[in-house]
Tab-separated table of C-alpha atoms (C1' of nucleotides) in Angstrom:
chain	number	residue	atom	x	y	z
A	176	MET	CA	27.170	-17.361	32.874
A	177	LYS	CA	25.566	-17.947	29.531
A	178	ILE	CA	24.632	-14.912	27.519
A	179	GLU	CA	22.315	-15.314	24.572
A	180	THR	CA	21.386	-12.995	21.775
A	181	VAL	CA	18.868	-10.296	22.629
A	182	LYS	CA	15.318	-11.406	21.891
A	183	GLY	CA	14.380	-10.969	18.276
A	184	THR	CA	17.947	-10.391	17.078
A	185	ARG	CA	20.158	-12.587	14.960
A	186	ASP	CA	23.790	-13.537	14.690
A	187	PHE	CA	25.071	-13.683	11.160
A	188	TYR	CA	27.606	-16.484	11.140
A	189	PRO	CA	29.505	-16.664	7.843
A	190	ASP	CA	26.940	-19.094	6.419
A	191	LYS	CA	24.124	-16.657	7.126
A	192	MET	CA	26.190	-13.687	6.085
A	193	ARG	CA	26.719	-15.313	2.710
A	194	PHE	CA	22.975	-15.432	2.195
A	195	ARG	CA	22.551	-11.858	3.406
A	196	ASN	CA	25.188	-10.649	0.984
A	197	TRP	CA	23.602	-12.599	-1.830
A	198	LEU	CA	20.227	-11.050	-1.047
A	199	PHE	CA	21.566	-7.517	-0.709
A	200	ASP	CA	23.501	-7.900	-3.946
A	201	LYS	CA	20.292	-8.800	-5.783
A	202	LEU	CA	18.445	-5.873	-4.243
A	203	ARG	CA	21.271	-3.503	-5.150
A	204	GLN	CA	21.583	-4.814	-8.687
A	205	VAL	CA	17.932	-4.358	-9.531
A	206	SER	CA	17.697	-0.972	-7.808
A	207	GLU	CA	20.692	0.269	-9.725
A	208	LEU	CA	19.365	-1.137	-12.998
A	209	TYR	CA	16.540	1.359	-12.663
A	210	GLY	CA	18.917	4.198	-11.860
A	211	TYR	CA	18.358	4.307	-8.114
A	212	GLU	CA	21.250	5.455	-5.941
A	213	GLU	CA	22.052	4.053	-2.539
A	214	PHE	CA	21.942	6.237	0.567
A	215	ASP	CA	21.993	5.758	4.306
A	216	GLY	CA	21.184	7.802	7.360
A	217	PRO	CA	21.738	7.627	11.097
A	218	PHE	CA	20.616	4.761	13.249
A	219	LEU	CA	19.187	7.239	15.760
A	220	GLU	CA	16.789	10.082	15.048
A	221	TYR	CA	14.908	12.514	17.232
A	222	LEU	CA	11.669	10.919	18.291
A	223	ASP	CA	9.785	13.922	16.930
A	224	LEU	CA	10.670	12.861	13.404
A	225	TYR	CA	8.248	9.956	13.729
A	226	ALA	CA	5.737	11.532	16.074
A	227	ALA	CA	3.955	13.453	13.352
A	228	LYS	CA	3.262	10.986	10.620
A	229	SER	CA	4.204	7.416	11.190
A	230	GLY	CA	1.148	6.217	13.046
A	231	GLU	CA	0.452	5.850	16.708
A	232	GLU	CA	0.985	2.140	17.007
A	233	LEU	CA	4.399	2.241	15.403
A	234	VAL	CA	5.673	5.131	17.479
A	235	ASN	CA	4.072	4.471	20.845
A	236	GLU	CA	4.257	0.719	20.993
A	237	GLN	CA	7.000	-0.430	18.705
A	238	THR	CA	9.757	2.124	18.692
A	239	TYR	CA	12.839	1.758	20.860
A	240	ILE	CA	13.043	5.102	22.617
A	241	LEU	CA	16.039	6.244	24.582
A	242	GLU	CA	17.305	9.387	26.133
A	243	SER	CA	20.626	10.958	25.263
A	244	ARG	CA	22.931	12.128	28.032
A	245	GLY	CA	21.729	15.593	27.262
A	246	GLY	CA	18.138	14.536	27.945
A	247	GLU	CA	16.887	14.522	24.352
A	248	LYS	CA	14.372	11.903	23.323
A	249	LEU	CA	15.850	9.707	20.646
A	250	ALA	CA	14.416	6.852	18.649
A	251	ILE	CA	16.136	3.889	17.043
A	252	ARG	CA	14.786	4.022	13.507
A	253	PRO	CA	11.593	1.951	13.235
A	254	GLU	CA	11.352	2.739	9.517
A	255	MET	CA	13.380	4.642	6.974
A	256	THR	CA	10.949	6.854	5.100
A	257	PRO	CA	10.991	9.710	7.644
A	258	THR	CA	14.795	9.791	7.498
A	259	LEU	CA	14.605	9.899	3.720
A	260	ALA	CA	12.051	12.700	3.870
A	261	ARG	CA	14.140	14.648	6.368
A	262	MET	CA	17.256	14.313	4.213
A	263	VAL	CA	15.401	15.321	1.087
A	264	ALA	CA	13.725	18.280	2.767
A	265	ALA	CA	17.089	19.512	4.057
A	266	LYS	CA	18.671	19.708	0.593
A	267	GLN	CA	15.583	19.892	-1.497
A	268	ASN	CA	16.740	22.480	-3.985
A	269	GLU	CA	20.140	21.057	-4.764
A	270	LEU	CA	18.957	17.492	-5.402
A	271	ARG	CA	18.447	16.428	-8.988
A	272	LYS	CA	14.823	15.504	-9.690
A	273	PRO	CA	13.319	13.083	-9.791
A	274	ILE	CA	15.100	11.708	-6.770
A	275	ARG	CA	15.593	7.964	-7.123
A	276	TRP	CA	17.093	6.502	-3.976
A	277	PHE	CA	17.299	3.137	-2.291
A	278	THR	CA	18.723	1.866	0.977
A	279	ILE	CA	18.967	-1.300	3.084
A	280	PRO	CA	19.129	-0.092	6.687
A	281	ASN	CA	18.708	-2.148	9.824
A	282	ILE	CA	15.437	-1.275	11.512
A	283	TRP	CA	14.256	-1.964	15.062
A	284	ARG	CA	10.725	-2.604	16.219
A	285	TYR	CA	9.628	-3.783	19.632
A	286	GLU	CA	7.252	-6.569	18.652
A	287	GLN	CA	6.595	-10.166	19.552
A	288	PRO	CA	9.008	-12.102	17.387
A	289	GLN	CA	7.728	-15.044	15.404
A	290	ARG	CA	8.437	-16.646	12.088
A	291	GLY	CA	9.259	-14.031	9.518
A	292	ARG	CA	9.315	-11.297	12.112
A	293	LYS	CA	12.212	-10.155	14.260
A	294	ARG	CA	12.979	-7.100	16.326
A	295	GLU	CA	15.971	-6.150	14.241
A	296	PHE	CA	15.771	-6.627	10.519
A	297	TYR	CA	17.078	-5.147	7.311
A	298	GLN	CA	14.634	-3.268	5.204
A	299	TRP	CA	15.088	-2.587	1.532
A	300	ASN	CA	13.488	0.746	0.598
A	301	VAL	CA	13.084	2.154	-2.885
A	302	ASP	CA	11.698	5.651	-3.303
A	303	ILE	CA	11.120	8.079	-6.101
A	304	LEU	CA	10.323	11.710	-5.335
A	305	GLY	CA	9.287	14.574	-7.540
A	306	VAL	CA	6.852	12.866	-9.906
A	307	GLU	CA	3.161	13.608	-9.550
A	308	SER	CA	1.893	11.285	-12.243
A	309	MET	CA	1.286	7.580	-11.944
A	310	ASP	CA	4.502	7.036	-13.913
A	311	ALA	CA	6.312	6.986	-10.588
A	312	ASP	CA	3.937	4.506	-9.022
A	313	ALA	CA	4.239	2.255	-12.048
A	314	GLU	CA	8.026	2.381	-11.913
A	315	VAL	CA	8.105	1.423	-8.260
A	316	VAL	CA	5.814	-1.526	-8.918
A	317	ALA	CA	8.054	-2.517	-11.835
A	318	VAL	CA	11.161	-2.463	-9.621
A	319	THR	CA	9.315	-4.535	-7.068
A	320	VAL	CA	8.311	-7.163	-9.594
A	321	ASP	CA	11.821	-7.295	-11.017
A	322	VAL	CA	13.354	-7.746	-7.577
A	323	LEU	CA	11.105	-10.683	-6.832
A	324	LYS	CA	11.902	-12.221	-10.180
A	325	ALA	CA	15.612	-11.682	-9.606
A	326	LEU	CA	15.275	-13.561	-6.336
A	327	GLY	CA	13.933	-16.523	-8.256
A	328	LEU	CA	10.196	-16.138	-7.714
A	329	GLU	CA	7.916	-16.902	-10.594
A	330	LYS	CA	4.520	-15.845	-11.746
A	331	GLY	CA	1.873	-17.170	-9.420
A	332	GLU	CA	4.231	-17.162	-6.455
A	333	PHE	CA	3.543	-13.548	-5.617
A	334	VAL	CA	0.992	-10.902	-6.449
A	335	VAL	CA	1.080	-7.132	-6.058
A	336	ARG	CA	-2.250	-5.947	-4.770
A	337	ILE	CA	-2.903	-2.320	-5.482
A	338	ASN	CA	-5.439	0.186	-4.247
A	339	ASN	CA	-5.811	3.939	-4.005
A	340	ARG	CA	-6.863	5.621	-0.807
A	341	TYR	CA	-8.810	8.259	-2.709
A	342	TYR	CA	-10.749	5.504	-4.413
A	343	LEU	CA	-11.644	4.146	-1.015
A	344	GLU	CA	-12.592	7.608	0.208
A	345	GLU	CA	-14.960	8.095	-2.690
A	346	LEU	CA	-16.385	4.688	-2.072
A	347	LEU	CA	-17.166	5.554	1.533
A	348	LYS	CA	-18.622	8.880	0.502
A	349	SER	CA	-20.904	7.165	-1.975
A	350	LEU	CA	-22.220	5.110	0.920
A	351	ASN	CA	-22.918	8.312	2.834
A	352	LEU	CA	-20.618	7.298	5.632
A	353	ASP	CA	-19.772	9.612	8.449
A	354	LEU	CA	-16.169	10.649	7.755
A	355	SER	CA	-15.349	10.750	11.440
A	356	LEU	CA	-15.736	6.990	11.472
A	357	GLU	CA	-13.113	6.539	8.802
A	358	PRO	CA	-10.076	5.420	10.795
A	359	ALA	CA	-12.103	2.699	12.469
A	360	ILE	CA	-13.607	1.633	9.161
A	361	TYR	CA	-10.236	1.597	7.405
A	362	ARG	CA	-8.898	-0.632	10.099
A	363	GLU	CA	-11.603	-3.186	9.559
A	364	ILE	CA	-11.323	-2.984	5.802
A	365	ASP	CA	-7.595	-3.601	6.044
A	366	ARG	CA	-8.284	-6.767	8.000
A	367	ILE	CA	-11.192	-8.076	5.981
A	368	GLU	CA	-9.169	-11.023	4.649
A	369	LYS	CA	-8.231	-12.182	8.093
A	370	LEU	CA	-11.643	-11.749	9.668
A	371	LYS	CA	-14.531	-14.092	9.353
A	372	PRO	CA	-17.396	-12.384	7.518
A	373	GLU	CA	-19.580	-12.379	10.637
A	374	VAL	CA	-16.836	-10.762	12.667
A	375	PHE	CA	-16.217	-8.176	9.983
A	376	ARG	CA	-19.899	-7.256	9.908
A	377	ALA	CA	-20.197	-7.198	13.669
A	378	ASN	CA	-17.154	-4.953	14.034
A	379	LEU	CA	-18.486	-2.459	11.525
A	380	GLU	CA	-21.920	-2.412	13.049
A	381	GLN	CA	-20.293	-1.759	16.362
A	382	ALA	CA	-18.471	1.142	14.736
A	383	GLY	CA	-21.848	2.636	13.897
A	384	LEU	CA	-22.761	1.312	10.462
A	385	ASP	CA	-26.170	-0.111	9.745
A	386	THR	CA	-26.588	-3.552	8.253
A	387	ALA	CA	-27.541	-2.357	4.793
A	388	THR	CA	-24.443	-0.166	4.534
A	389	VAL	CA	-22.184	-2.959	5.684
A	390	GLU	CA	-23.582	-5.191	2.983
A	391	LYS	CA	-23.022	-2.542	0.336
A	392	LEU	CA	-19.492	-2.036	1.589
A	393	GLU	CA	-18.766	-5.758	1.458
A	394	THR	CA	-19.982	-5.931	-2.100
A	395	ALA	CA	-17.923	-2.913	-3.080
A	396	LEU	CA	-14.788	-4.414	-1.536
A	397	ARG	CA	-15.230	-7.587	-3.523
A	398	ASN	CA	-15.224	-5.543	-6.665
A	399	ARG	CA	-12.077	-6.149	-8.707
A	400	ASN	CA	-12.850	-3.448	-11.215
A	401	PHE	CA	-11.962	0.150	-10.480
A	402	GLY	CA	-14.207	1.498	-13.228
A	403	ASP	CA	-13.199	4.892	-14.542
A	404	PHE	CA	-11.253	6.048	-11.479
A	405	LYS	CA	-8.538	7.925	-13.286
A	406	PRO	CA	-5.399	7.413	-11.174
A	407	LEU	CA	-5.877	3.664	-11.240
A	408	ARG	CA	-6.646	3.671	-14.963
A	409	ASP	CA	-3.471	5.632	-15.616
A	410	LEU	CA	-1.481	3.301	-13.409
A	411	TRP	CA	-2.808	0.170	-15.100
A	412	GLU	CA	-2.094	1.550	-18.518
A	413	ARG	CA	1.538	1.974	-17.514
A	414	LEU	CA	1.746	-1.409	-15.831
A	415	GLU	CA	0.601	-2.967	-19.071
A	416	GLN	CA	3.280	-1.073	-20.953
A	417	TYR	CA	5.837	-2.445	-18.538
A	418	GLY	CA	4.465	-5.887	-19.278
A	419	ILE	CA	3.776	-6.659	-15.645
A	420	ALA	CA	-0.013	-6.501	-15.548
A	421	GLU	CA	-0.077	-10.234	-14.949
A	422	TYR	CA	1.667	-9.765	-11.613
A	423	VAL	CA	-0.738	-7.211	-10.194
A	424	GLU	CA	-4.348	-7.021	-9.162
A	425	PHE	CA	-6.677	-4.317	-7.964
A	426	ASP	CA	-7.865	-4.820	-4.411
A	427	PRO	CA	-9.955	-2.099	-2.764
A	428	SER	CA	-9.374	-3.584	0.679
A	429	ILE	CA	-5.682	-2.645	0.755
A	430	VAL	CA	-5.318	0.275	3.147
A	431	ARG	CA	-1.983	0.112	5.058
A	432	GLY	CA	-1.370	1.421	8.507
A	433	LEU	CA	1.000	4.306	7.986
A	434	LEU	CA	-0.662	7.687	8.197
A	435	TYR	CA	1.420	9.421	5.587
A	436	TYR	CA	0.164	7.472	2.591
A	437	THR	CA	-1.920	9.357	0.054
A	438	GLY	CA	-3.305	7.859	-3.131
A	439	THR	CA	-1.696	4.652	-4.281
A	440	VAL	CA	-1.112	1.939	-1.707
A	441	PHE	CA	0.076	-1.562	-2.482
A	442	GLU	CA	1.255	-4.768	-0.916
A	443	VAL	CA	2.921	-7.910	-2.168
A	444	TRP	CA	1.219	-11.108	-1.088
A	445	ASP	CA	1.798	-14.799	-1.383
A	446	PRO	CA	-1.221	-16.022	-3.354
A	447	THR	CA	-1.128	-19.409	-1.639
A	448	LYS	CA	-1.711	-17.579	1.643
A	449	ARG	CA	1.016	-19.497	3.379
A	450	PHE	CA	1.877	-16.116	4.796
A	451	ARG	CA	-1.078	-14.456	6.281
A	452	ARG	CA	0.510	-11.080	5.898
A	453	ALA	CA	2.030	-8.729	3.387
A	454	ILE	CA	5.542	-9.491	2.225
A	455	MET	CA	6.173	-5.981	0.982
A	456	GLY	CA	4.304	-2.771	1.387
A	457	GLY	CA	4.386	0.662	-0.098
A	458	GLY	CA	2.549	3.598	-1.452
A	459	ARG	CA	2.444	7.249	-2.327
A	460	TYR	CA	3.144	9.973	0.188
A	461	ASP	CA	2.557	13.409	-1.281
A	462	ASN	CA	2.518	15.418	1.940
A	463	LEU	CA	5.351	13.991	3.954
A	464	ILE	CA	8.060	16.385	2.800
A	465	THR	CA	5.997	19.447	3.660
A	466	ALA	CA	5.195	17.910	7.037
A	467	LEU	CA	8.938	17.963	7.701
A	468	GLY	CA	9.378	21.566	6.658
A	469	GLY	CA	10.113	21.122	2.958
A	470	GLN	CA	8.454	22.429	-0.168
A	471	PRO	CA	5.711	20.237	-1.604
A	472	LEU	CA	7.294	17.180	-3.194
A	473	PRO	CA	5.367	14.012	-3.994
A	474	GLY	CA	6.895	10.614	-3.346
A	475	VAL	CA	6.275	6.901	-3.897
A	476	GLY	CA	8.108	4.050	-2.270
A	477	ILE	CA	8.131	0.414	-1.265
A	478	ALA	CA	9.784	-1.463	1.550
A	479	CYS	CA	10.369	-5.059	2.506
A	480	SER	CA	12.480	-6.903	4.996
A	481	ASP	CA	15.193	-9.471	4.615
A	482	VAL	CA	13.378	-11.683	7.118
A	483	THR	CA	10.175	-12.025	5.130
A	484	LEU	CA	12.036	-12.471	1.858
A	485	GLU	CA	14.149	-15.238	3.338
A	486	GLU	CA	11.099	-16.919	4.812
A	487	MET	CA	9.302	-16.662	1.505
A	488	LEU	CA	12.201	-18.204	-0.389
A	489	GLU	CA	12.500	-20.959	2.159
A	490	GLN	CA	8.812	-21.845	2.005
A	491	LEU	CA	9.037	-22.106	-1.743
A	492	GLY	CA	12.247	-24.102	-1.585
A	493	ARG	CA	14.049	-21.341	-3.434
A	494	LEU	CA	16.830	-20.598	-0.999
A	495	PRO	CA	20.063	-20.495	-2.977
A	496	LYS	CA	22.734	-23.002	-2.112
A	497	LEU	CA	25.703	-20.835	-1.367
A	498	ALA	CA	28.893	-22.725	-0.739
A	499	ARG	CA	31.984	-21.055	0.516
A	500	THR	CA	34.324	-20.421	-2.374
A	501	LEU	CA	38.082	-20.358	-2.298
A	502	ASP	CA	40.448	-20.737	-5.200
A	503	ALA	CA	43.447	-22.320	-3.539
A	504	PHE	CA	44.672	-23.817	-0.294
A	505	VAL	CA	48.432	-24.071	0.100
A	506	VAL	CA	49.857	-26.938	2.136
A	507	HIS	CA	53.440	-27.958	2.790
A	508	TYR	CA	55.179	-31.273	3.379
A	509	SER	CA	57.362	-30.223	6.279
A	510	PRO	CA	58.454	-27.090	8.144
A	511	ALA	CA	61.316	-26.717	5.692
A	512	GLU	CA	58.854	-25.892	2.875
A	513	ARG	CA	56.941	-23.240	4.772
A	514	PRO	CA	58.917	-20.266	3.466
A	515	THR	CA	58.179	-21.397	-0.073
A	516	ALA	CA	54.544	-22.019	0.798
A	517	ILE	CA	54.254	-18.437	1.962
A	518	LYS	CA	55.844	-17.220	-1.238
A	519	VAL	CA	53.509	-19.348	-3.328
A	520	ALA	CA	50.449	-18.080	-1.473
A	521	SER	CA	51.531	-14.463	-1.932
A	522	GLN	CA	52.067	-15.065	-5.603
A	523	LEU	CA	48.577	-16.510	-5.996
A	524	ARG	CA	47.032	-13.600	-4.120
A	525	ASN	CA	48.927	-11.123	-6.260
A	526	GLY	CA	47.417	-12.934	-9.209
A	527	GLY	CA	43.969	-12.276	-7.771
A	528	LEU	CA	43.271	-15.792	-6.536
A	529	THR	CA	41.682	-16.208	-3.120
A	530	THR	CA	44.155	-18.290	-1.207
A	531	GLU	CA	44.252	-19.799	2.243
A	532	LEU	CA	47.578	-20.834	3.689
A	533	SER	CA	48.047	-23.740	6.061
A	534	LEU	CA	49.566	-22.294	9.202
A	535	SER	CA	50.395	-25.487	11.030
A	536	ASP	CA	52.974	-28.200	10.513
A	537	LEU	CA	50.435	-30.993	10.772
A	538	SER	CA	50.838	-34.084	8.633
A	539	LEU	CA	50.077	-33.813	4.959
A	540	ASP	CA	46.958	-35.885	5.642
A	541	LYS	CA	45.592	-33.362	8.044
A	542	GLN	CA	46.471	-30.423	5.894
A	543	LEU	CA	44.773	-31.944	2.872
A	544	LYS	CA	41.718	-32.636	4.917
A	545	ALA	CA	41.719	-29.016	5.993
A	546	ALA	CA	42.104	-28.036	2.341
A	547	SER	CA	39.158	-30.210	1.446
A	548	ASN	CA	36.995	-28.720	4.187
A	549	SER	CA	37.956	-25.204	3.197
A	550	GLY	CA	35.949	-25.455	0.010
A	551	ALA	CA	39.000	-24.676	-2.124
A	552	HIS	CA	39.138	-25.675	-5.781
A	553	PHE	CA	42.809	-26.530	-5.647
A	554	ALA	CA	45.247	-27.744	-3.057
A	555	ILE	CA	48.771	-26.566	-3.762
A	556	ILE	CA	51.201	-29.054	-2.266
A	557	VAL	CA	54.683	-27.738	-1.652
A	558	ALA	CA	56.954	-30.760	-1.306
A	559	PRO	CA	60.764	-31.210	-1.443
A	560	ALA	CA	61.223	-33.421	-4.510
A	561	GLU	CA	59.185	-31.193	-6.832
A	562	LEU	CA	60.573	-28.066	-5.277
A	563	GLU	CA	64.065	-29.061	-6.383
A	564	ARG	CA	62.833	-28.760	-9.955
A	565	GLY	CA	61.081	-25.486	-9.166
A	566	GLU	CA	57.655	-27.108	-9.222
A	567	VAL	CA	54.676	-27.689	-6.932
A	568	ASN	CA	51.814	-30.166	-7.033
A	569	VAL	CA	48.404	-28.866	-7.883
A	570	LYS	CA	45.557	-31.095	-6.877
A	571	ASN	CA	42.037	-30.465	-8.065
A	572	LEU	CA	40.037	-31.284	-4.978
A	573	GLN	CA	36.868	-32.148	-6.881
A	574	THR	CA	38.315	-34.408	-9.571
A	575	ARG	CA	41.249	-35.551	-7.388
A	576	GLN	CA	43.491	-35.110	-10.398
A	577	GLN	CA	46.983	-33.876	-9.757
A	578	GLN	CA	49.430	-32.053	-11.957
A	579	THR	CA	52.875	-30.598	-11.533
A	580	VAL	CA	53.296	-26.919	-12.288
A	581	ARG	CA	56.275	-24.562	-12.364
A	582	VAL	CA	55.989	-22.070	-9.520
A	583	GLU	CA	56.274	-19.031	-11.821
A	584	GLU	CA	53.367	-20.223	-13.945
A	585	LEU	CA	51.143	-21.257	-11.071
A	586	ALA	CA	48.803	-18.263	-10.901
A	587	THR	CA	48.343	-18.096	-14.656
A	588	ILE	CA	47.632	-21.782	-15.036
A	589	LEU	CA	45.194	-21.890	-12.140
A	590	LYS	CA	43.292	-18.909	-13.449
A	591	GLY	CA	42.890	-20.734	-16.715
A	592	GLN	CA	41.464	-23.777	-14.983
A	593	LEU	CA	39.003	-22.158	-12.566
B	71	G	C1'	0.866	-6.554	26.031
B	72	U	C1'	-2.707	-11.389	26.067
B	73	G	C1'	-3.374	-16.817	25.432
B	74	G	C1'	-1.146	-21.481	23.890
B	75	U	C1'	2.979	-24.852	22.465
B	76	U	C1'	8.084	-25.728	23.147
B	77	G	C1'	13.367	-26.448	24.884
B	78	U	C1'	17.759	-33.425	25.156
B	79	A	C1'	25.527	-33.229	22.208
B	80	G	C1'	27.380	-29.145	16.288
B	81	U	C1'	22.678	-31.188	13.680
B	82	A	C1'	18.666	-34.638	13.646
B	83	G	C1'	16.097	-37.608	16.878
B	84	A	C1'	14.651	-41.768	21.084
B	85	U	C1'	14.111	-42.045	26.302
B	86	A	C1'	6.339	-41.919	30.027
B	87	G	C1'	10.878	-41.304	38.235
B	88	G	C1'	16.316	-45.163	38.887
B	89	U	C1'	23.940	-44.554	36.393
B	90	A	C1'	20.779	-40.937	28.595
B	91	U	C1'	20.273	-44.405	23.182
B	92	U	C1'	21.245	-43.880	18.020
B	93	A	C1'	22.671	-41.557	13.296
B	94	C	C1'	25.476	-37.855	10.940
B	95	A	C1'	29.313	-34.322	12.218
B	96	C	C1'	33.897	-33.793	15.248
B	97	C	C1'	38.753	-35.781	17.337
B	98	U	C1'	42.639	-39.955	17.413
B	99	G	C1'	44.659	-44.154	14.968
B	100	A	C1'	45.103	-48.160	10.911
B	101	U	C1'	54.284	-49.150	8.912
B	102	U	C1'	55.409	-42.135	8.753
B	103	G	C1'	54.605	-37.884	0.434
B	104	U	C1'	48.265	-37.014	-0.449
B	105	G	C1'	41.532	-35.178	1.611
B	106	G	C1'	35.728	-37.260	0.789
B	107	A	C1'	35.332	-44.798	1.590
B	108	U	C1'	36.005	-48.709	5.361
B	109	C	C1'	37.490	-50.345	10.242
B	110	A	C1'	38.892	-49.491	15.500
B	111	G	C1'	38.802	-46.106	19.448
B	112	G	C1'	37.408	-41.236	21.806
B	113	G	C1'	35.246	-36.564	23.754
B	114	G	C1'	30.939	-33.704	24.334
B	115	C	C1'	24.443	-32.932	25.917
B	116	A	C1'	18.888	-32.783	29.265
B	117	U	C1'	17.849	-23.891	28.479
B	118	U	C1'	18.280	-21.549	33.458
B	119	G	C1'	16.702	-21.139	38.657
B	120	G	C1'	13.705	-23.128	42.444
B	121	G	C1'	10.469	-27.165	44.442
B	122	U	C1'	8.412	-32.444	45.229
B	123	U	C1'	11.162	-37.244	45.872
B	124	C	C1'	15.681	-41.834	48.752
B	125	G	C1'	16.362	-40.557	43.534
B	126	A	C1'	14.123	-35.762	38.204
B	127	A	C1'	15.569	-35.121	31.208
B	128	U	C1'	10.906	-37.192	33.006
B	129	C	C1'	6.219	-34.339	38.009
B	130	C	C1'	5.223	-28.962	39.872
B	131	C	C1'	6.450	-23.487	39.793
B	132	A	C1'	9.083	-19.359	37.686
B	133	A	C1'	12.297	-16.986	34.197
B	134	C	C1'	14.284	-17.035	29.362
B	135	U	C1'	14.152	-18.721	24.069
B	136	A	C1'	11.872	-20.234	19.709
B	137	C	C1'	7.265	-21.127	17.547
B	138	C	C1'	1.665	-20.446	17.020
B	139	A	C1'	-2.819	-17.419	17.634
B	140	C	C1'	-4.356	-12.350	18.984
B	141	C	C1'	-2.416	-7.214	18.252
B	142	C	C1'	0.295	-5.007	14.622
B	143	C	C1'	3.528	-5.250	10.749
B	144	A	C1'	8.338	-6.041	6.932
RNA sequence: GUGGUUGUAGUAGAUAGGUAUUACACCUGAUUGUGGAUCAGGGGCAUUGGGUUCGAAUCCCAACUACCACCCCA
């Protein structure tokens, strides 16, 4: 019987794990540079937590739902923001404001896997709560830009497209649109880039708009100038002060699917359009905490997945080359030297050097080959003749140069040469 | 959930019905105290399950995977 991985899941062999750790380290470093603290929550939540605000599609179609033995409906987390909101609401008064938190949880969504999209993935979330002004939104965008730069992306390789849902609302009002049509209209607006113009027009006319209105809407959505709409003006002023205005652009067609967003919404895109989808997404959610029983507390956050980031880096040829690193590999000439080899290895480890010890009595040839394949900087060869003088051979596996070193000085000397 | 493409050793990549090829990797060896070269030798593979056929990697069906387009999204 051959058992494979569950559809849409991944094994992280050490090679892959090295990349994942590298990625997470970058995400943590940048988050912490801005004063964000890491948190985590449970893998399972009550389904009700998502029922209210996450959006029908996400909850009904994409969430893994299971029943506990006690008959309660549980959900495997399909996103992290509701957990964050629940945690914040539960201890709202004792938490220092503003709340700056980040997390990298694994998230599950029942979707058709394809490139850049799995069923289990890790999702970096950065959130700031307790700030009403656009200062918070600007900070989140700044963290986002810095993360992408830290991952090695350069200007022109990504763009943060920003909109404000209230701007869009006013726009629709100015066109005298029936507000009951809004969800349908938003949906089409969100997809405008992917749809052919004819299809876009046809869809909207089907939703009840007349041709003249559709044309006006199209023109308005092409507008890259938000005029005197204050929240966006405030935001842009800050973005300029951060020095990141060159990485962002205003795009009135950004909507986002989650119901809880209010005000600012933004997405990171690949300007070359190699990805026909957002790489990151986020926005402001001013009502979510009250929806979960807390006092009013505004929030802004962004999320992205390890899968899309990896795909993005790969497409751009920016995947880091991460070799396994090991300081020393200790080999011995014959079984008689093994006790000393063990002592030598312990000594190196006590000195803080990562050290692998050969555990077999294979020929020196084989052991050196193993040392070479281990990725170690040095092979330490414990052999009888040198041992009589209290010395071991140290071979630099890159330069192939060999030196003789007194056992007591080994750790110190190696540290100096790494 | 819908439609399409796909699946050959660890990896890459031939094979258009007749005992599966090659490269790299791997293992063994080349007078026994030194790894990456060279040489010689070696093991391992047609996703799975059915069907057609004297005979299937090859044709047909199904399942599964990955990928692509919808859908949606990170």
